[in-house]
Amino acid sequence: MDMDDKHVTPSGVEFSPREIEFFASVMLHGTTTKAADALDVTQPAVSKTLQLLAEKAGFQLFRKSRQRLVPTPEAHMLYAEVQRVFESARAISRAAQEIRELRRGRLNISALPAFGLTLLPSLVAEFSQQHPTVSIAMDIRSSSTVIQRASRNQLDIGIAATAAEETPSVTRRALVDTEPVCVMPVGHPLAKRDIITPEDLHGMDFISMGSGDPMRLQLDALCAAREVNRKLKVEVALSSACLSLVANGAGVALVDRLSAWMSRDRGILIRRFEPALNLKLSVYRPWGVIASTASEAFHDFLIHSTRAYMKEVDEGVENPPA
């Protein structure tokens, strides 16, 4: 195709991606025939597209010499820009693939201490090993703060004790039931019992969670209704501190079964408590926000792994060693 005699006039119309692709193919292969083969189109289609591209550009793109199209200096300048565009497109494709495969991404996770200081670190470590380029921020907060941060879109995944009232600006999915258990030092008189009731706690040295703790509120109401008087020796804010005190012989306590189970080798014994107190955990996420691929992957991993582990916990609590 000879463009020497062709008068070109800029049309002010932008190049289409297809026109740019045809131009790049001709620059690469040197003839419209080879370019057509590479693009799986006809040779006339390539020639027509080049003609239209030259008209839009407002300058000559090729000269014909010995059955080959010789690019003009202007064509080389244009092709340099085209190559940059193609490289940007390839970079975008690579980024999409990396995001798909979780090679990139950042996760902001927040959890209440009873979960964040027990099972969560091992889950985060395992997920991080599977997806080493995902950056993870892990924060330990009270349940109310976790839910509040989720409502403000300040985290990707939040794990908290299930609130009595639903929060409109978050989505919630039930995670696990971590029904409280009674813990005591090895050799304690209550260790002879398989199940502990409120009446068994009457007169016992007792390590209590803080006054605002949901489980503490349930237990206080239960003991008051049954006229059970515990000797409240120490009050603490964290299950881990409560368990340390029990292990050191300060008294007995009620804690969530996950925390108790993960401290079972610290000189404590675990017994079921009846009637069962309600302590459920949920996963909270911002409402109306499209979750990232990394967030979705960790969410699914969290649900599956936590429920599988809690099955082991429940079996261990229900069948304590003789």
CSV table of C-alpha atoms in Angstrom, one decimal:
chain,number,residue,atom,x,y,z
A,1,MET,CA,0.0,0.0,0.0
A,2,ASP,CA,1.6,3.3,-1.1
A,3,MET,CA,0.6,6.3,0.8
A,4,ASP,CA,3.0,8.8,-1.0
A,5,ASP,CA,0.2,10.4,-3.0
A,6,LYS,CA,-2.4,10.4,-0.2
A,7,HIS,CA,-3.5,13.7,1.1
A,8,VAL,CA,-4.1,13.3,4.9
A,9,THR,CA,-6.2,15.7,6.9
A,10,PRO,CA,-6.6,15.4,10.7
A,11,SER,CA,-10.2,14.5,11.6
A,12,GLY,CA,-9.9,15.2,15.3
A,13,VAL,CA,-11.2,11.6,16.0
A,14,GLU,CA,-9.4,9.5,18.6
A,15,PHE,CA,-7.7,6.3,17.6
A,16,SER,CA,-9.5,3.1,18.5
A,17,PRO,CA,-7.7,0.3,20.3
A,18,ARG,CA,-8.2,-1.9,17.2
A,19,GLU,CA,-6.6,0.7,14.9
A,20,ILE,CA,-3.6,0.9,17.3
A,21,GLU,CA,-3.3,-2.9,17.3
A,22,PHE,CA,-3.3,-3.0,13.5
A,23,PHE,CA,-0.6,-0.3,13.4
A,24,ALA,CA,1.6,-2.0,15.9
A,25,SER,CA,1.3,-5.3,14.0
A,26,VAL,CA,2.4,-3.7,10.7
A,27,MET,CA,5.3,-2.0,12.5
A,28,LEU,CA,6.3,-5.4,13.9
A,29,HIS,CA,5.9,-7.6,10.8
A,30,GLY,CA,6.8,-5.1,8.1
A,31,THR,CA,4.0,-6.0,5.6
A,32,THR,CA,0.2,-5.8,5.7
A,33,THR,CA,0.0,-9.5,4.7
A,34,LYS,CA,2.1,-10.7,7.6
A,35,ALA,CA,0.2,-8.4,9.9
A,36,ALA,CA,-3.1,-9.7,8.7
A,37,ASP,CA,-2.0,-13.3,9.3
A,38,ALA,CA,-0.9,-12.4,12.8
A,39,LEU,CA,-4.2,-10.7,13.5
A,40,ASP,CA,-6.3,-13.3,11.8
A,41,VAL,CA,-7.9,-10.8,9.5
A,42,THR,CA,-7.8,-10.0,5.8
A,43,GLN,CA,-5.0,-8.0,4.2
A,44,PRO,CA,-7.5,-5.4,2.8
A,45,ALA,CA,-8.8,-4.9,6.3
A,46,VAL,CA,-5.3,-4.0,7.5
A,47,SER,CA,-4.7,-1.6,4.6
A,48,LYS,CA,-8.0,0.1,5.1
A,49,THR,CA,-7.4,0.5,8.8
A,50,LEU,CA,-3.9,2.0,8.2
A,51,GLN,CA,-5.4,4.4,5.7
A,52,LEU,CA,-8.0,5.5,8.3
A,53,LEU,CA,-5.3,5.8,11.0
A,54,ALA,CA,-3.2,8.0,8.8
A,55,GLU,CA,-6.1,10.3,8.1
A,56,LYS,CA,-6.8,10.6,11.8
A,57,ALA,CA,-3.2,11.2,12.6
A,58,GLY,CA,-2.8,13.9,9.9
A,59,PHE,CA,0.5,12.7,8.7
A,60,GLN,CA,2.0,9.9,6.5
A,61,LEU,CA,2.8,6.6,8.3
A,62,PHE,CA,4.4,4.4,5.7
A,63,ARG,CA,6.2,4.5,2.4
A,64,LYS,CA,6.3,1.4,0.2
A,65,SER,CA,9.7,0.1,-0.9
A,66,ARG,CA,10.3,-3.3,-2.5
A,67,GLN,CA,7.0,-4.8,-1.3
A,68,ARG,CA,7.6,-3.7,2.2
A,69,LEU,CA,6.2,-0.8,4.2
A,70,VAL,CA,8.9,1.6,5.4
A,71,PRO,CA,7.7,3.5,8.5
A,72,THR,CA,8.2,7.3,8.4
A,73,PRO,CA,10.0,9.0,11.2
A,74,GLU,CA,6.5,10.1,12.5
A,75,ALA,CA,5.4,6.5,12.5
A,76,HIS,CA,8.4,5.6,14.7
A,77,MET,CA,7.5,8.4,17.1
A,78,LEU,CA,3.9,7.2,17.3
A,79,TYR,CA,5.0,3.6,17.7
A,80,ALA,CA,7.2,4.5,20.7
A,81,GLU,CA,4.0,5.9,22.4
A,82,VAL,CA,2.1,2.8,21.4
A,83,GLN,CA,4.7,0.5,23.0
A,84,ARG,CA,4.4,2.5,26.2
A,85,VAL,CA,0.6,2.0,26.1
A,86,PHE,CA,1.0,-1.7,25.5
A,87,GLU,CA,3.4,-2.0,28.4
A,88,SER,CA,1.0,-0.2,30.7
A,89,ALA,CA,-1.7,-2.6,29.6
A,90,ARG,CA,0.5,-5.5,30.3
A,91,ALA,CA,1.4,-4.1,33.7
A,92,ILE,CA,-2.3,-3.7,34.5
A,93,SER,CA,-2.9,-7.3,33.4
A,94,ARG,CA,-0.1,-8.5,35.7
A,95,ALA,CA,-1.4,-6.5,38.6
A,96,ALA,CA,-4.9,-8.0,38.1
A,97,GLN,CA,-3.4,-11.5,38.1
A,98,GLU,CA,-1.4,-10.7,41.2
A,99,ILE,CA,-4.4,-9.4,43.0
A,100,ARG,CA,-6.4,-12.5,41.8
A,101,GLU,CA,-3.7,-14.8,43.2
A,102,LEU,CA,-3.3,-12.7,46.4
A,103,ARG,CA,0.3,-11.7,45.6
A,104,ARG,CA,-0.7,-8.2,46.6
A,105,GLY,CA,-3.1,-6.8,49.1
A,106,ARG,CA,-3.4,-5.5,52.6
A,107,LEU,CA,-5.6,-6.8,55.4
A,108,ASN,CA,-6.7,-4.9,58.5
A,109,ILE,CA,-8.0,-7.3,61.1
A,110,SER,CA,-9.3,-6.5,64.6
A,111,ALA,CA,-10.4,-8.9,67.3
A,112,LEU,CA,-11.5,-9.1,70.9
A,113,PRO,CA,-8.7,-10.3,73.3
A,114,ALA,CA,-10.3,-13.8,73.9
A,115,PHE,CA,-9.8,-14.5,70.2
A,116,GLY,CA,-7.0,-12.2,69.2
A,117,LEU,CA,-4.7,-13.4,71.9
A,118,THR,CA,-5.5,-17.1,71.4
A,119,LEU,CA,-6.4,-18.6,68.0
A,120,LEU,CA,-6.1,-15.6,65.7
A,121,PRO,CA,-2.2,-15.4,65.7
A,122,SER,CA,-1.9,-18.9,64.5
A,123,LEU,CA,-4.5,-18.4,61.8
A,124,VAL,CA,-2.8,-15.2,60.6
A,125,ALA,CA,0.6,-16.9,60.5
A,126,GLU,CA,-0.8,-19.8,58.4
A,127,PHE,CA,-2.6,-17.4,56.0
A,128,SER,CA,0.5,-15.3,55.7
A,129,GLN,CA,2.6,-18.3,54.8
A,130,GLN,CA,0.1,-19.2,52.1
A,131,HIS,CA,0.0,-15.7,50.8
A,132,PRO,CA,3.4,-14.1,51.7
A,133,THR,CA,3.0,-10.8,49.8
A,134,VAL,CA,-0.3,-9.9,51.5
A,135,SER,CA,0.4,-7.3,54.2
A,136,ILE,CA,-1.6,-7.9,57.4
A,137,ALA,CA,-2.3,-5.5,60.3
A,138,MET,CA,-3.7,-7.2,63.4
A,139,ASP,CA,-5.2,-5.2,66.3
A,140,ILE,CA,-6.7,-6.3,69.6
A,141,ARG,CA,-9.7,-4.3,70.8
A,142,SER,CA,-12.8,-4.7,72.9
A,143,SER,CA,-15.8,-6.2,71.1
A,144,SER,CA,-17.6,-2.8,71.2
A,145,THR,CA,-14.6,-1.1,69.6
A,146,VAL,CA,-14.3,-3.8,66.9
A,147,ILE,CA,-17.9,-3.4,65.9
A,148,GLN,CA,-17.6,0.4,66.0
A,149,ARG,CA,-14.5,0.3,63.7
A,150,ALA,CA,-16.3,-2.0,61.3
A,151,SER,CA,-19.2,0.5,61.1
A,152,ARG,CA,-16.8,3.2,60.3
A,153,ASN,CA,-15.1,1.2,57.5
A,154,GLN,CA,-11.8,1.2,59.5
A,155,LEU,CA,-11.1,-2.5,59.2
A,156,ASP,CA,-11.6,-5.4,56.7
A,157,ILE,CA,-12.4,-8.2,59.2
A,158,GLY,CA,-13.5,-7.8,62.8
A,159,ILE,CA,-14.1,-10.6,65.3
A,160,ALA,CA,-16.2,-9.7,68.3
A,161,ALA,CA,-18.7,-11.2,70.8
A,162,THR,CA,-22.0,-11.1,69.2
A,163,ALA,CA,-23.9,-8.0,70.2
A,164,ALA,CA,-27.4,-8.1,71.5
A,165,GLU,CA,-28.5,-5.5,69.0
A,166,GLU,CA,-27.7,-5.4,65.3
A,167,THR,CA,-25.7,-2.5,63.9
A,168,PRO,CA,-27.1,-1.3,60.6
A,169,SER,CA,-23.8,-0.1,59.1
A,170,VAL,CA,-22.1,-3.5,59.4
A,171,THR,CA,-22.6,-7.0,58.1
A,172,ARG,CA,-22.4,-9.9,60.6
A,173,ARG,CA,-21.8,-13.6,60.1
A,174,ALA,CA,-21.9,-16.1,63.0
A,175,LEU,CA,-18.4,-17.6,63.7
A,176,VAL,CA,-18.5,-20.0,66.7
A,177,ASP,CA,-20.1,-20.5,70.1
A,178,THR,CA,-17.4,-20.4,72.7
A,179,GLU,CA,-19.6,-21.4,75.7
A,180,PRO,CA,-18.0,-20.6,79.0
A,181,VAL,CA,-16.4,-23.3,81.2
A,182,CYS,CA,-15.2,-23.4,84.7
A,183,VAL,CA,-11.4,-23.5,85.3
A,184,MET,CA,-9.6,-24.4,88.5
A,185,PRO,CA,-6.1,-25.3,89.7
A,186,VAL,CA,-5.0,-28.8,89.5
A,187,GLY,CA,-6.0,-30.6,92.7
A,188,HIS,CA,-8.9,-28.3,93.5
A,189,PRO,CA,-11.9,-30.0,95.2
A,190,LEU,CA,-14.2,-29.2,92.3
A,191,ALA,CA,-12.0,-31.2,90.0
A,192,LYS,CA,-13.9,-34.3,91.2
A,193,ARG,CA,-17.0,-33.1,89.4
A,194,ASP,CA,-17.6,-33.5,85.6
A,195,ILE,CA,-20.1,-30.6,85.5
A,196,ILE,CA,-20.0,-27.5,87.7
A,197,THR,CA,-23.2,-25.6,88.6
A,198,PRO,CA,-23.6,-22.2,90.2
A,199,GLU,CA,-24.3,-23.9,93.6
A,200,ASP,CA,-20.8,-25.5,93.4
A,201,LEU,CA,-19.3,-22.0,93.4
A,202,HIS,CA,-20.9,-20.9,96.7
A,203,GLY,CA,-18.2,-19.8,99.1
A,204,MET,CA,-15.4,-20.4,96.6
A,205,ASP,CA,-12.6,-18.0,96.0
A,206,PHE,CA,-13.5,-16.7,92.6
A,207,ILE,CA,-11.6,-14.8,89.9
A,208,SER,CA,-14.0,-12.6,88.0
A,209,MET,CA,-14.0,-10.8,84.7
A,210,GLY,CA,-14.7,-7.1,84.6
A,211,SER,CA,-18.1,-5.8,85.7
A,212,GLY,CA,-19.1,-4.9,82.1
A,213,ASP,CA,-18.1,-8.3,80.6
A,214,PRO,CA,-21.2,-9.9,79.0
A,215,MET,CA,-20.4,-13.3,80.5
A,216,ARG,CA,-19.9,-11.7,84.0
A,217,LEU,CA,-23.3,-10.1,83.7
A,218,GLN,CA,-24.9,-13.4,82.9
A,219,LEU,CA,-23.1,-15.2,85.8
A,220,ASP,CA,-23.9,-12.5,88.3
A,221,ALA,CA,-27.6,-12.6,87.5
A,222,LEU,CA,-27.6,-16.4,87.7
A,223,CYS,CA,-25.9,-16.5,91.0
A,224,ALA,CA,-28.1,-13.8,92.4
A,225,ALA,CA,-31.2,-15.7,91.3
A,226,ARG,CA,-30.0,-18.9,93.0
A,227,GLU,CA,-28.6,-17.1,96.1
A,228,VAL,CA,-25.1,-18.2,95.4
A,229,ASN,CA,-22.4,-16.1,97.1
A,230,ARG,CA,-18.9,-16.4,95.6
A,231,LYS,CA,-15.8,-14.9,97.3
A,232,LEU,CA,-14.8,-12.4,94.6
A,233,LYS,CA,-11.0,-12.3,95.2
A,234,VAL,CA,-9.7,-10.6,92.1
A,235,GLU,CA,-11.3,-8.8,89.1
A,236,VAL,CA,-9.5,-8.7,85.8
A,237,ALA,CA,-10.2,-7.5,82.3
A,238,LEU,CA,-8.6,-10.3,80.2
A,239,SER,CA,-9.3,-14.0,80.1
A,240,SER,CA,-5.5,-14.6,79.9
A,241,ALA,CA,-4.9,-12.8,83.2
A,242,CYS,CA,-7.8,-14.7,84.7
A,243,LEU,CA,-6.3,-18.0,83.6
A,244,SER,CA,-2.9,-17.1,85.0
A,245,LEU,CA,-4.4,-16.3,88.4
A,246,VAL,CA,-6.2,-19.7,88.4
A,247,ALA,CA,-3.0,-21.5,87.4
A,248,ASN,CA,-1.3,-19.9,90.4
A,249,GLY,CA,-4.0,-21.1,92.8
A,250,ALA,CA,-5.8,-17.8,93.4
A,251,GLY,CA,-9.2,-19.4,92.9
A,252,VAL,CA,-11.7,-20.7,90.3
A,253,ALA,CA,-13.2,-18.8,87.3
A,254,LEU,CA,-15.5,-18.9,84.4
A,255,VAL,CA,-13.9,-18.1,81.0
A,256,ASP,CA,-14.7,-18.7,77.4
A,257,ARG,CA,-13.8,-22.3,76.4
A,258,LEU,CA,-11.4,-21.2,73.6
A,259,SER,CA,-9.2,-19.3,76.0
A,260,ALA,CA,-9.4,-22.1,78.6
A,261,TRP,CA,-8.5,-24.8,76.1
A,262,MET,CA,-5.5,-23.0,74.8
A,263,SER,CA,-4.2,-22.7,78.4
A,264,ARG,CA,-4.9,-26.3,79.3
A,265,ASP,CA,-1.2,-27.1,79.8
A,266,ARG,CA,-0.7,-24.3,82.3
A,267,GLY,CA,-1.7,-26.2,85.4
A,268,ILE,CA,-5.5,-25.7,85.1
A,269,LEU,CA,-8.4,-28.1,84.8
A,270,ILE,CA,-11.4,-27.5,82.7
A,271,ARG,CA,-15.0,-28.5,83.5
A,272,ARG,CA,-18.3,-27.9,81.8
A,273,PHE,CA,-20.6,-25.4,83.4
A,274,GLU,CA,-24.4,-25.7,83.5
A,275,PRO,CA,-26.7,-24.0,82.8
A,276,ALA,CA,-24.9,-22.9,79.7
A,277,LEU,CA,-24.1,-19.2,79.4
A,278,ASN,CA,-24.3,-17.5,76.0
A,279,LEU,CA,-21.0,-16.4,74.5
A,280,LYS,CA,-21.0,-16.4,70.7
A,281,LEU,CA,-18.5,-14.8,68.4
A,282,SER,CA,-19.3,-13.2,65.0
A,283,VAL,CA,-17.3,-11.8,62.1
A,284,TYR,CA,-18.1,-8.1,61.4
A,285,ARG,CA,-17.4,-6.3,58.2
A,286,PRO,CA,-18.3,-2.8,56.9
A,287,TRP,CA,-21.7,-2.7,55.2
A,288,GLY,CA,-21.9,-1.7,51.5
A,289,VAL,CA,-18.1,-2.0,50.9
A,290,ILE,CA,-16.8,-4.3,48.2
A,291,ALA,CA,-14.3,-6.6,49.9
A,292,SER,CA,-10.9,-7.1,48.4
A,293,THR,CA,-9.8,-10.5,47.1
A,294,ALA,CA,-7.5,-10.9,50.1
A,295,SER,CA,-10.3,-10.0,52.5
A,296,GLU,CA,-12.6,-12.5,51.0
A,297,ALA,CA,-9.9,-15.2,51.1
A,298,PHE,CA,-9.1,-14.6,54.7
A,299,HIS,CA,-12.8,-14.4,55.7
A,300,ASP,CA,-13.4,-17.9,54.2
A,301,PHE,CA,-10.2,-19.2,55.8
A,302,LEU,CA,-11.1,-17.8,59.2
A,303,ILE,CA,-14.6,-19.3,59.2
A,304,HIS,CA,-13.5,-22.7,58.1
A,305,SER,CA,-10.3,-23.0,60.3
A,306,THR,CA,-12.0,-21.6,63.4
A,307,ARG,CA,-15.0,-23.9,63.2
A,308,ALA,CA,-12.7,-26.9,62.6
A,309,TYR,CA,-10.6,-26.0,65.6
A,310,MET,CA,-13.6,-25.4,67.9
A,311,LYS,CA,-14.8,-28.9,67.1
A,312,GLU,CA,-11.6,-30.2,68.7
A,313,VAL,CA,-12.1,-27.8,71.6
A,314,ASP,CA,-15.7,-29.0,72.2
A,315,GLU,CA,-14.6,-32.7,72.1
A,316,GLY,CA,-11.8,-32.0,74.5
A,317,VAL,CA,-14.1,-30.2,77.0
A,318,GLU,CA,-16.8,-32.8,76.7
A,319,ASN,CA,-14.4,-35.6,77.3
A,320,PRO,CA,-11.8,-34.4,79.9
A,321,PRO,CA,-8.9,-36.8,80.7
A,322,ALA,CA,-9.6,-39.0,83.7
